[in-house]
Every structure is written in C-alpha cells, then in structure tokens.
Amino acid sequence: MQNNECKICAILNLKSEILFQNELYCAFFDHDSLWQNQILIASKNHDFELNLATNSQFFALQNEALSFLSANFMPDGFNIGTTDYIGQNSHKNVKIIPRFFGDVDFTKTICQSFQSIYAPWRHNYVVKGKDKNLDFCVFCKNMEQNPSPENLVIGHSKYFAMVLNKYPYSQGHLMIIPKKHIQSVVQLSEEEFSENESMVELAKLVLNDAFRAAEFNVGYNLGAAGGAGIPKHLHRHVVPRYKDDQNYDPWHFQNNFMDLEADFCKLETSFRKISK
Amino acid sequence: MKISVNQNPDLCPECQIIENQGLDEQNFVLWRGTQTLIILNKKPFNAGHLLIIPINHTNSLLSLEKEQKLSLFEQIERSIQILQVCCNPEGFNVGTNFGKAAGAKNPEHFSIEIIPRWTGDANFMASVARTKPISSNILSLYQNLKDNFYDAK
C-alpha cells in the first residue's frame, strides 16, 4: 500500500536509492540528514502493524546495515534510534547514524535548530561526575535483583530488565538492559532481539499507564563517540516525551528535583498490572 | 510575571533585548557594556551557551568601529574564562552565522555564539530526535555566571 505524501513511500518508488532490502524492509541513505552516511531502515508497507513475526527480517537488515557502515566508514560509535508514538500505523523505521569522535563541530552547534528539553535534576550527574572509575559494572550489579527503589529495576523478562534511569531526561525515562554483559546490538541473538522489541512495546504501555505518555524517543548510544555514559553494557533508552516539553520556562518550572522513588512505585505498579 | 514593556515592532529581537533593560532577568542578560551585551541563550546546545551581541544594529563586522570590534574580542576571551570556571567544559565552539544563507536566525543583527562542549554531549537524542536535554538548573547557572561577569571587572 502506498501513500502519495509519504517521504518513505517516495524513496521506495526510486528503486535506485535502496542499499539493501528483503521481503518486508529496505535500507537507504537518508540524504535529508545533518549527519553524514545515515541509514534509514523502513518497512516497505506504509500501513505497517507491529508484528513480532517480522522481527527476524528487521534484525537481519539492521545487522547488515551496521556491518556495511563499519566496513566502509570505520566509525567510533553509532546512534540507533527512532521516534515512536502509541498507535503508530505508518512505516516501522529506525535510523542508524555512524558517529566519530569530534563529529559535532560548530556547523552543528551554532544556530542549529535543536529542540531543548529541561532536565535540571541531572545537574548533580554532570557536576559530581559519572562513576567512571568503578571496577564493577553498575548494570550487572542489579540485573538479577528483585524490583526495589534502591536498584530501580521495574521488572524482568527472560533476557532483559526494565530499569528506571537514575538521571532521567524526562519523567519516567526507562532503559531496557540485557542481563548478559554485552557492548553492542550485533551481539544480540535473534531471539533476544525479538524480546527486546517486545520489551520496548511493554515499556511504552507502562509509561502510558503511569504518566499518560504517548510519544517516545527510543534508541541506543553505542560507544563513547555515540554519547554513551556507560558504553560497556548495552542499554536501550525509552524516553517519554510530554506535550510542549520543549517550551519550558525556567522561571515557572516546578520540578527542579525528580522524585525517583514515587516514579518508581507508579511504574512498578503499572508493570505488574500490564504484564499480568 | 508580566511587566509592561516598550515593544517597538520596528526593532529586531536583539535590539528589543538591548532596549528593554527592565526585562534583563527574563531575557537572561548577563552583562551590559557600552559596546556589547552578553546573554545566556534560552535554546542552548549546552547549558552555558552564550551570545555576545553588538549594541549597534548591524549584520557585518565592516560597519563596526575599531573599538567595537576590539570589545567583541575582549568579551569572547572573558566569556571563555568565566565559562571555564563556572561549567568546566572540555572545549568550546565560538562562531557566527552571517546572513540567512549561512543559517543566521536574525540576519539583520549578528551575534557571536560561545558554546561550552563536552565529549559525548550529543547522543541519539540529538542525532535522531534533534533534541538536547539541558542537564543544568538554568536559573542558578544564570545567577552564577552573572555574578562572575560583574565581579571580573
């Protein structure tokens, strides 16, 4: 099915642009982007319903795109992500951006139109520094534990844990973390990849139940060059976005501190209710 | 907090900030000099993103007097020193966009941007979602920077 106004449908009609494809998905360079050699993977069908049976084809194409970018450009890291909303019914898609140390120079920072969201509660994280010199992995330590406000683990699946971020970008910023200590998405098996996708869907439902969130930024930062705070243990961010969150006014902003314990309790209740 | 102001529609946004001294707090004005004005950017790339604005309404360095150009450069140097103390960044971007084609938001009145930078300050939120979380209390940062701008000469 095609839609005349859809950008992805238009690219699909120009078959020459496509880098790789399989039955359900195709991958192509996204030339609109500020970031060079960004690959967009999108479903061929405009009216796409999320369906777990299609994950294996997505998995194959994502790995192919990552190894293509690694072989051709030798990046220091990757960003992999998407902007989703509940009830999304057009192309399932993900952007893969090869990242290099020092790739964000003044052409990107000066007068570039980035939206700003306000997260003053992260001040301590930035000032007091990240616990960089720990000899243990902060994620591994908590992976097998039962949910509690101390470890911020909301719930588990077979291979993953859903954890509330201690330094959230927005209220209810969750992470989907594999229980095994791996660094990259290419180390995930097909079964794990598929479970990861369902965990993200579950996280969205939990956030919708707890905080009425309906729009999300979902993604990975791979490597320090990709902006990862903890590059040694893979984690996928699910950042809920709220209405008008980029139009903050610091003079009237109420939540200078985030009540993590209260948020944890709400999310944990929602998780138990939904995953039942 | 609403204050009645002299909104002159003939003035560009930069000149409105320069004219309305009563709104300095809301506009995040850090320092007023005879030739230049320094403000904290409300839509920053990183917390501590400053703008140095020449008082003259101009889109070019050519139309500035020698002492005005000198003042701009002195303020760049001073801003970098103060940001180093207040924010402890690992690097800086300093620059200007002259003209709409180069990406200037206000092509009529240029300003010099100073952006403190850290390794890894752009992750998937910036690259995929074009969004920058501001990980700082911008009100206390404003107060802190302002105190430093007035203390140091």
CSV table of C-alpha atoms in Angstrom, one decimal:
chain,number,residue,atom,x,y,z
A,1,MET,CA,0.0,0.0,0.0
A,2,GLN,CA,1.3,3.5,-0.9
A,3,ASN,CA,0.7,7.0,0.3
A,4,ASN,CA,1.4,9.9,-2.1
A,5,GLU,CA,2.5,12.3,0.6
A,6,CYS,CA,4.8,9.9,2.4
A,7,LYS,CA,8.5,10.6,2.1
A,8,ILE,CA,9.5,6.9,2.7
A,9,CYS,CA,7.0,5.7,0.0
A,10,ALA,CA,8.5,8.3,-2.4
A,11,ILE,CA,12.0,6.9,-1.8
A,12,LEU,CA,10.7,3.3,-2.3
A,13,ASN,CA,9.5,4.3,-5.7
A,14,LEU,CA,13.0,5.3,-6.7
A,15,LYS,CA,14.4,1.8,-6.5
A,16,SER,CA,17.9,3.1,-7.3
A,17,GLU,CA,18.3,4.6,-3.8
A,18,ILE,CA,17.9,1.4,-2.0
A,19,LEU,CA,21.1,-0.1,-0.4
A,20,PHE,CA,19.7,-3.4,0.8
A,21,GLN,CA,16.3,-4.9,1.1
A,22,ASN,CA,14.5,-8.1,2.0
A,23,GLU,CA,10.8,-9.0,1.7
A,24,LEU,CA,9.5,-6.6,4.3
A,25,TYR,CA,12.2,-3.9,4.9
A,26,CYS,CA,14.6,-1.8,2.9
A,27,ALA,CA,17.6,0.3,3.9
A,28,PHE,CA,18.8,3.5,2.2
A,29,PHE,CA,20.9,6.6,2.9
A,30,ASP,CA,18.9,9.4,4.4
A,31,HIS,CA,20.2,12.4,2.5
A,32,ASP,CA,18.0,14.8,4.4
A,33,SER,CA,20.1,14.4,7.4
A,34,LEU,CA,22.6,16.7,9.1
A,35,TRP,CA,24.6,13.6,9.9
A,36,GLN,CA,26.6,12.0,7.1
A,37,ASN,CA,26.0,8.5,5.8
A,38,GLN,CA,22.9,8.0,8.0
A,39,ILE,CA,21.0,4.8,7.0
A,40,LEU,CA,17.2,4.6,7.4
A,41,ILE,CA,15.6,1.2,7.6
A,42,ALA,CA,11.9,1.3,6.9
A,43,SER,CA,9.2,-1.2,6.3
A,44,LYS,CA,8.0,-1.3,2.7
A,45,ASN,CA,4.4,-1.3,3.6
A,46,HIS,CA,3.1,2.1,4.5
A,47,ASP,CA,0.4,0.7,6.7
A,48,PHE,CA,2.5,-1.3,9.0
A,49,GLU,CA,1.4,-3.0,12.1
A,50,LEU,CA,3.9,-4.1,14.6
A,51,ASN,CA,4.1,-7.8,14.4
A,52,LEU,CA,6.7,-9.9,16.2
A,53,ALA,CA,7.0,-12.4,13.3
A,54,THR,CA,8.6,-9.7,11.2
A,55,ASN,CA,11.4,-9.0,13.7
A,56,SER,CA,13.7,-11.6,12.2
A,57,GLN,CA,13.8,-9.7,8.9
A,58,PHE,CA,14.3,-6.4,10.6
A,59,PHE,CA,17.1,-8.0,12.7
A,60,ALA,CA,18.9,-9.2,9.6
A,61,LEU,CA,18.7,-5.9,7.8
A,62,GLN,CA,19.9,-3.9,10.9
A,63,ASN,CA,22.9,-6.2,11.3
A,64,GLU,CA,23.7,-5.9,7.6
A,65,ALA,CA,23.5,-2.1,7.7
A,66,LEU,CA,25.7,-2.0,10.8
A,67,SER,CA,28.4,-4.2,9.3
A,68,PHE,CA,28.2,-2.2,6.0
A,69,LEU,CA,28.8,1.1,7.9
A,70,SER,CA,31.5,-0.4,10.0
A,71,ALA,CA,33.4,-1.8,7.0
A,72,ASN,CA,33.0,1.3,4.8
A,73,PHE,CA,33.4,4.2,7.3
A,74,MET,CA,35.0,2.7,10.4
A,75,PRO,CA,33.0,4.9,12.8
A,76,ASP,CA,33.9,5.1,16.5
A,77,GLY,CA,30.3,4.6,17.6
A,78,PHE,CA,26.7,4.5,16.5
A,79,ASN,CA,23.4,6.1,17.3
A,80,ILE,CA,20.4,3.8,16.6
A,81,GLY,CA,17.0,5.2,17.2
A,82,THR,CA,13.5,6.1,16.3
A,83,THR,CA,10.7,8.4,17.3
A,84,ASP,CA,7.6,6.5,18.1
A,85,TYR,CA,4.1,7.1,19.3
A,86,ILE,CA,1.4,4.8,20.6
A,87,GLY,CA,-0.9,3.6,17.9
A,88,GLN,CA,1.7,4.3,15.2
A,89,ASN,CA,0.4,2.9,11.9
A,90,SER,CA,2.9,4.0,9.3
A,91,HIS,CA,6.3,2.6,8.4
A,92,LYS,CA,8.2,1.0,11.2
A,93,ASN,CA,11.6,2.6,10.9
A,94,VAL,CA,14.9,3.1,12.6
A,95,LYS,CA,17.8,5.4,11.9
A,96,ILE,CA,21.4,4.3,12.1
A,97,ILE,CA,24.0,7.1,12.4
A,98,PRO,CA,27.7,6.3,12.3
A,99,ARG,CA,29.4,8.6,14.9
A,100,PHE,CA,33.0,9.7,15.2
A,101,PHE,CA,34.9,11.5,17.9
A,102,GLY,CA,34.7,15.2,17.3
A,103,ASP,CA,32.0,14.9,14.6
A,104,VAL,CA,29.9,17.6,16.2
A,105,ASP,CA,31.7,20.8,15.3
A,106,PHE,CA,30.5,24.4,15.1
A,107,THR,CA,28.5,23.8,12.0
A,108,LYS,CA,26.1,21.6,14.0
A,109,THR,CA,26.1,23.5,17.3
A,110,ILE,CA,25.9,27.2,16.2
A,111,CYS,CA,22.4,28.2,15.2
A,112,GLN,CA,21.4,24.6,14.5
A,113,SER,CA,17.7,24.1,15.4
A,114,PHE,CA,17.8,21.6,18.2
A,115,GLN,CA,14.8,21.5,20.5
A,116,SER,CA,15.7,21.8,24.2
A,117,ILE,CA,14.1,19.9,26.9
A,118,TYR,CA,14.8,21.0,30.5
A,119,ALA,CA,16.2,18.5,33.0
A,120,PRO,CA,17.6,20.5,35.9
A,121,TRP,CA,17.6,17.4,38.2
A,122,ARG,CA,20.5,16.0,36.2
A,123,HIS,CA,22.8,18.8,37.5
A,124,ASN,CA,24.4,16.6,40.1
A,125,TYR,CA,25.2,13.9,37.5
A,126,VAL,CA,27.0,16.4,35.4
A,127,VAL,CA,28.8,18.2,38.2
A,128,LYS,CA,29.7,15.4,40.5
A,129,GLY,CA,30.8,13.3,37.6
A,130,LYS,CA,29.9,9.9,36.4
A,131,ASP,CA,31.2,7.0,38.4
A,132,LYS,CA,33.7,6.2,35.8
A,133,ASN,CA,36.4,4.6,37.8
A,134,LEU,CA,34.3,1.8,39.3
A,135,ASP,CA,35.8,-1.7,39.0
A,136,PHE,CA,32.3,-3.3,38.6
A,137,CYS,CA,29.5,-2.7,36.1
A,138,VAL,CA,26.7,-0.7,37.6
A,139,PHE,CA,24.1,-2.5,35.5
A,140,CYS,CA,25.4,-6.1,36.1
A,141,LYS,CA,25.2,-5.5,39.8
A,142,ASN,CA,21.4,-5.0,39.7
A,143,MET,CA,20.3,-7.2,36.8
A,144,GLU,CA,19.1,-10.3,38.7
A,145,GLN,CA,17.7,-8.4,41.7
A,146,ASN,CA,14.0,-8.1,42.5
A,147,PRO,CA,12.4,-4.7,41.9
A,148,SER,CA,13.1,-2.1,44.6
A,149,PRO,CA,13.5,1.6,44.8
A,150,GLU,CA,17.2,1.1,45.5
A,151,ASN,CA,18.1,-0.7,42.3
A,152,LEU,CA,15.3,1.0,40.2
A,153,VAL,CA,14.6,-2.3,38.4
A,154,ILE,CA,10.9,-2.1,37.3
A,155,GLY,CA,10.7,-5.7,36.0
A,156,HIS,CA,12.2,-8.5,34.1
A,157,SER,CA,11.8,-10.6,31.1
A,158,LYS,CA,13.9,-13.7,30.2
A,159,TYR,CA,16.9,-11.9,28.8
A,160,PHE,CA,16.2,-8.2,29.8
A,161,ALA,CA,15.5,-6.0,32.7
A,162,MET,CA,13.5,-2.8,32.5
A,163,VAL,CA,15.2,-0.2,34.7
A,164,LEU,CA,14.3,3.4,35.6
A,165,ASN,CA,17.2,5.8,34.7
A,166,LYS,CA,18.7,7.4,37.8
A,167,TYR,CA,19.4,10.6,35.9
A,168,PRO,CA,16.3,10.9,33.6
A,169,TYR,CA,16.0,13.2,30.6
A,170,SER,CA,12.2,13.3,31.3
A,171,GLN,CA,9.9,11.8,33.9
A,172,GLY,CA,9.9,8.0,33.6
A,173,HIS,CA,13.0,7.6,31.3
A,174,LEU,CA,13.4,3.8,31.1
A,175,MET,CA,16.2,1.6,29.9
A,176,ILE,CA,15.9,-1.9,28.5
A,177,ILE,CA,19.1,-3.7,29.6
A,178,PRO,CA,20.3,-7.2,28.6
A,179,LYS,CA,21.2,-9.3,31.6
A,180,LYS,CA,24.4,-10.5,29.9
A,181,HIS,CA,27.2,-8.0,29.8
A,182,ILE,CA,27.5,-7.2,26.1
A,183,GLN,CA,28.6,-4.0,24.3
A,184,SER,CA,26.8,-3.9,21.0
A,185,VAL,CA,23.5,-4.8,19.4
A,186,VAL,CA,25.2,-7.1,17.0
A,187,GLN,CA,25.9,-9.4,19.9
A,188,LEU,CA,22.2,-10.0,20.5
A,189,SER,CA,20.7,-13.2,19.1
A,190,GLU,CA,17.6,-13.1,17.0
A,191,GLU,CA,15.5,-14.4,19.9
A,192,GLU,CA,16.9,-11.7,22.2
A,193,PHE,CA,16.4,-9.0,19.6
A,194,SER,CA,12.8,-10.0,19.3
A,195,GLU,CA,12.3,-10.0,23.0
A,196,ASN,CA,13.9,-6.6,23.2
A,197,GLU,CA,11.4,-5.2,20.7
A,198,SER,CA,8.5,-6.5,22.9
A,199,MET,CA,10.1,-5.0,26.0
A,200,VAL,CA,10.1,-1.6,24.3
A,201,GLU,CA,6.5,-2.0,23.4
A,202,LEU,CA,5.8,-3.0,27.0
A,203,ALA,CA,7.8,0.0,28.3
A,204,LYS,CA,5.6,2.3,26.2
A,205,LEU,CA,2.4,0.8,27.6
A,206,VAL,CA,3.8,1.1,31.2
A,207,LEU,CA,4.7,4.7,30.6
A,208,ASN,CA,1.3,5.4,29.1
A,209,ASP,CA,-0.4,3.8,32.1
A,210,ALA,CA,1.8,5.5,34.7
A,211,PHE,CA,2.2,9.0,33.2
A,212,ARG,CA,-0.1,9.2,30.2
A,213,ALA,CA,2.9,9.4,27.9
A,214,ALA,CA,2.1,8.7,24.3
A,215,GLU,CA,5.2,9.8,22.4
A,216,PHE,CA,8.7,8.4,22.8
A,217,ASN,CA,12.3,8.7,21.7
A,218,VAL,CA,13.7,5.2,21.6
A,219,GLY,CA,17.4,4.5,20.9
A,220,TYR,CA,20.9,3.2,21.6
A,221,ASN,CA,24.1,5.1,22.1
A,222,LEU,CA,26.9,2.8,21.1
A,223,GLY,CA,30.4,3.7,22.2
A,224,ALA,CA,31.7,6.9,23.9
A,225,ALA,CA,31.7,8.6,20.5
A,226,GLY,CA,27.9,7.9,20.3
A,227,GLY,CA,27.4,9.7,23.6
A,228,ALA,CA,27.0,6.6,25.8
A,229,GLY,CA,27.5,7.2,29.5
A,230,ILE,CA,28.1,3.5,30.2
A,231,PRO,CA,29.5,2.2,26.9
A,232,LYS,CA,30.5,-1.2,28.3
A,233,HIS,CA,27.0,-2.5,28.9
A,234,LEU,CA,24.4,-2.2,26.2
A,235,HIS,CA,21.2,-0.3,27.1
A,236,ARG,CA,18.3,0.9,25.1
A,237,HIS,CA,16.7,4.2,26.1
A,238,VAL,CA,12.9,4.7,26.1
A,239,VAL,CA,12.5,8.5,26.7
A,240,PRO,CA,8.8,9.6,27.1
A,241,ARG,CA,8.1,13.0,25.6
A,242,TYR,CA,5.3,15.1,27.0
A,243,LYS,CA,3.2,17.8,25.4
A,244,ASP,CA,5.1,21.1,25.0
A,245,ASP,CA,8.1,19.7,26.9
A,246,GLN,CA,10.4,21.8,24.6
A,247,ASN,CA,8.6,25.1,25.5
A,248,TYR,CA,9.7,25.1,29.1
A,249,ASP,CA,10.0,28.4,31.1
A,250,PRO,CA,12.8,28.1,33.7
A,251,TRP,CA,11.2,30.9,35.7
A,252,HIS,CA,8.0,28.9,36.3
A,253,PHE,CA,9.5,25.4,36.2
A,254,GLN,CA,8.3,23.5,39.3
A,255,ASN,CA,10.1,20.1,39.2
A,256,ASN,CA,13.7,21.1,39.9
A,257,PHE,CA,14.1,17.7,41.6
A,258,MET,CA,12.7,14.4,40.4
A,259,ASP,CA,11.0,12.2,43.0
A,260,LEU,CA,12.5,8.9,41.7
A,261,GLU,CA,11.0,6.8,44.4
A,262,ALA,CA,7.5,7.9,43.7
A,263,ASP,CA,8.0,7.5,40.0
A,264,PHE,CA,9.5,4.0,40.6
A,265,CYS,CA,6.4,2.9,42.6
A,266,LYS,CA,4.0,4.1,39.9
A,267,LEU,CA,5.9,2.4,37.1
A,268,GLU,CA,6.4,-0.8,39.1
A,269,THR,CA,2.6,-1.0,39.8
A,270,SER,CA,1.9,-0.4,36.1
A,271,PHE,CA,4.4,-3.0,35.0
A,272,ARG,CA,2.8,-5.7,37.2
A,273,LYS,CA,-0.7,-4.7,36.0
A,274,ILE,CA,0.2,-4.8,32.3
A,275,SER,CA,2.5,-7.8,32.2
A,276,LYS,CA,-0.1,-9.9,34.0
B,1,MET,CA,5.5,37.7,36.0
B,2,LYS,CA,4.2,40.2,33.4
B,3,ILE,CA,5.9,43.5,33.0
B,4,SER,CA,4.5,46.2,30.6
B,5,VAL,CA,7.2,46.8,28.1
B,6,ASN,CA,8.0,49.1,25.3
B,7,GLN,CA,7.5,46.6,22.4
B,8,ASN,CA,8.6,48.5,19.4
B,9,PRO,CA,7.7,46.4,16.3
B,10,ASP,CA,10.4,48.2,14.3
B,11,LEU,CA,13.1,46.7,16.4
B,12,CYS,CA,14.7,43.3,15.8
B,13,PRO,CA,14.6,40.7,18.6
B,14,GLU,CA,18.2,41.5,19.6
B,15,CYS,CA,17.5,45.3,19.7
B,16,GLN,CA,14.4,44.7,21.8
B,17,ILE,CA,16.6,42.9,24.4
B,18,ILE,CA,19.0,45.8,24.3
B,19,GLU,CA,16.2,48.4,24.7
B,20,ASN,CA,14.2,46.7,27.4
B,21,GLN,CA,16.6,46.9,30.3
B,22,GLY,CA,13.7,46.2,32.7
B,23,LEU,CA,13.4,42.7,31.3
B,24,ASP,CA,17.0,41.8,31.8
B,25,GLU,CA,16.2,38.9,34.1
B,26,GLN,CA,13.7,37.3,31.8
B,27,ASN,CA,15.9,37.8,28.8
B,28,PHE,CA,18.9,36.2,30.7
B,29,VAL,CA,21.1,39.3,30.2
B,30,LEU,CA,24.4,38.6,31.9
B,31,TRP,CA,26.3,41.7,31.3
B,32,ARG,CA,25.8,45.2,29.7
B,33,GLY,CA,28.7,47.1,28.3
B,34,THR,CA,29.0,50.2,26.3
B,35,GLN,CA,29.6,48.3,23.0
B,36,THR,CA,28.3,44.8,23.7
B,37,LEU,CA,25.7,42.9,25.6
B,38,ILE,CA,26.1,39.3,26.7
B,39,ILE,CA,23.1,37.0,27.2
B,40,LEU,CA,22.5,33.3,28.1
B,41,ASN,CA,20.8,31.5,25.2
B,42,LYS,CA,17.3,30.3,26.1
B,43,LYS,CA,17.5,27.4,23.5
B,44,PRO,CA,21.0,26.3,24.1
B,45,PHE,CA,23.0,23.5,22.6
B,46,ASN,CA,24.5,23.0,26.0
B,47,ALA,CA,23.9,24.8,29.3
B,48,GLY,CA,26.2,27.9,29.3
B,49,HIS,CA,25.6,28.7,25.6
B,50,LEU,CA,26.3,32.5,25.5
B,51,LEU,CA,25.5,35.1,22.9
B,52,ILE,CA,27.7,38.3,22.6
B,53,ILE,CA,25.6,40.9,20.8
B,54,PRO,CA,27.0,44.2,19.5
B,55,ILE,CA,24.8,47.2,20.6
B,56,ASN,CA,24.8,48.5,17.0
B,57,HIS,CA,22.1,47.0,14.8
B,58,THR,CA,24.4,45.6,12.1
B,59,ASN,CA,24.8,42.5,10.0
B,60,SER,CA,28.5,43.0,9.3
B,61,LEU,CA,31.8,43.4,11.0
B,62,LEU,CA,32.7,46.1,8.4
B,63,SER,CA,30.3,48.6,9.9
B,64,LEU,CA,31.8,48.5,13.4
B,65,GLU,CA,34.3,50.9,14.7
B,66,LYS,CA,37.7,49.6,15.7
B,67,GLU,CA,37.0,49.8,19.4
B,68,GLN,CA,33.7,48.0,18.9
B,69,LYS,CA,35.5,45.1,17.2
B,70,LEU,CA,38.1,45.1,20.0
B,71,SER,CA,35.3,45.0,22.6
B,72,LEU,CA,33.7,41.9,20.9
B,73,PHE,CA,37.0,40.1,21.0
B,74,GLU,CA,37.7,41.0,24.6
B,75,GLN,CA,34.2,39.7,25.6
B,76,ILE,CA,34.9,36.4,23.8
B,77,GLU,CA,38.0,36.0,25.8
B,78,ARG,CA,36.3,36.9,29.1
B,79,SER,CA,33.3,34.7,28.4
B,80,ILE,CA,35.6,31.7,27.8
B,81,GLN,CA,37.4,32.4,31.0
B,82,ILE,CA,34.2,32.7,33.0
B,83,LEU,CA,32.6,29.6,31.5
B,84,GLN,CA,35.8,27.6,32.2
B,85,VAL,CA,35.3,28.5,35.9
B,86,CYS,CA,31.5,28.0,36.1
B,87,CYS,CA,31.0,25.0,33.8
B,88,ASN,CA,34.4,23.3,33.5
B,89,PRO,CA,33.9,22.3,29.8
B,90,GLU,CA,36.4,20.3,27.8
B,91,GLY,CA,36.2,22.6,24.7
B,92,PHE,CA,34.4,25.5,23.1
B,93,ASN,CA,32.7,26.4,19.8
B,94,VAL,CA,32.9,30.1,19.0
B,95,GLY,CA,31.4,31.5,15.9
B,96,THR,CA,28.8,33.5,13.9
B,97,ASN,CA,26.5,32.9,11.0
B,98,PHE,CA,26.5,36.0,8.8
B,99,GLY,CA,23.4,36.0,6.5
B,100,LYS,CA,20.4,33.8,6.1
B,101,ALA,CA,22.2,31.5,3.7
B,102,ALA,CA,24.7,30.7,6.4
B,103,GLY,CA,21.9,29.9,8.9
B,104,ALA,CA,21.6,33.1,10.8
B,105,LYS,CA,18.3,33.2,12.8
B,106,ASN,CA,18.4,37.0,12.7
B,107,PRO,CA,20.3,38.0,9.6
B,108,GLU,CA,19.9,41.7,10.4
B,109,HIS,CA,21.8,41.8,13.6
B,110,PHE,CA,24.6,39.3,14.2
B,111,SER,CA,25.8,37.8,17.4
B,112,ILE,CA,28.8,35.7,18.4
B,113,GLU,CA,27.9,32.4,20.0
B,114,ILE,CA,30.0,30.7,22.6
B,115,ILE,CA,29.2,27.1,23.4
B,116,PRO,CA,30.9,25.0,26.1
B,117,ARG,CA,31.5,21.5,24.9
B,118,TRP,CA,32.0,18.1,26.5
B,119,THR,CA,32.9,14.7,25.0
B,120,GLY,CA,29.8,12.8,24.2
B,121,ASP,CA,27.4,15.7,24.6
B,122,ALA,CA,25.5,14.7,21.5
B,123,ASN,CA,23.9,11.3,21.7
B,124,PHE,CA,20.9,9.7,19.9
B,125,MET,CA,18.5,12.3,21.3
B,126,ALA,CA,20.5,15.0,19.3
B,127,SER,CA,21.1,12.9,16.2
B,128,VAL,CA,17.9,11.0,15.9
B,129,ALA,CA,15.4,13.3,17.6
B,130,ARG,CA,17.1,16.7,17.2
B,131,THR,CA,16.6,17.3,20.9
B,132,LYS,CA,19.1,18.4,23.5
B,133,PRO,CA,18.3,17.8,27.2
B,134,ILE,CA,19.6,20.7,29.3
B,135,SER,CA,21.2,19.0,32.3
B,136,SER,CA,21.5,22.0,34.5
B,137,ASN,CA,19.4,24.4,36.6
B,138,ILE,CA,19.5,27.3,34.2
B,139,LEU,CA,18.3,29.8,36.8
B,140,SER,CA,21.2,29.1,39.2
B,141,LEU,CA,23.6,28.9,36.3
B,142,TYR,CA,22.4,32.4,35.2
B,143,GLN,CA,22.9,33.8,38.6
B,144,ASN,CA,26.3,32.3,38.9
B,145,LEU,CA,27.5,33.5,35.5
B,146,LYS,CA,26.1,37.0,36.1
B,147,ASP,CA,27.9,37.3,39.4
B,148,ASN,CA,31.1,36.3,37.7
B,149,PHE,CA,30.7,38.7,34.8
B,150,TYR,CA,30.2,41.6,37.2
B,151,ASP,CA,33.0,40.5,39.7
B,152,ALA,CA,35.6,40.2,37.0
B,153,LYS,CA,35.9,43.9,36.0
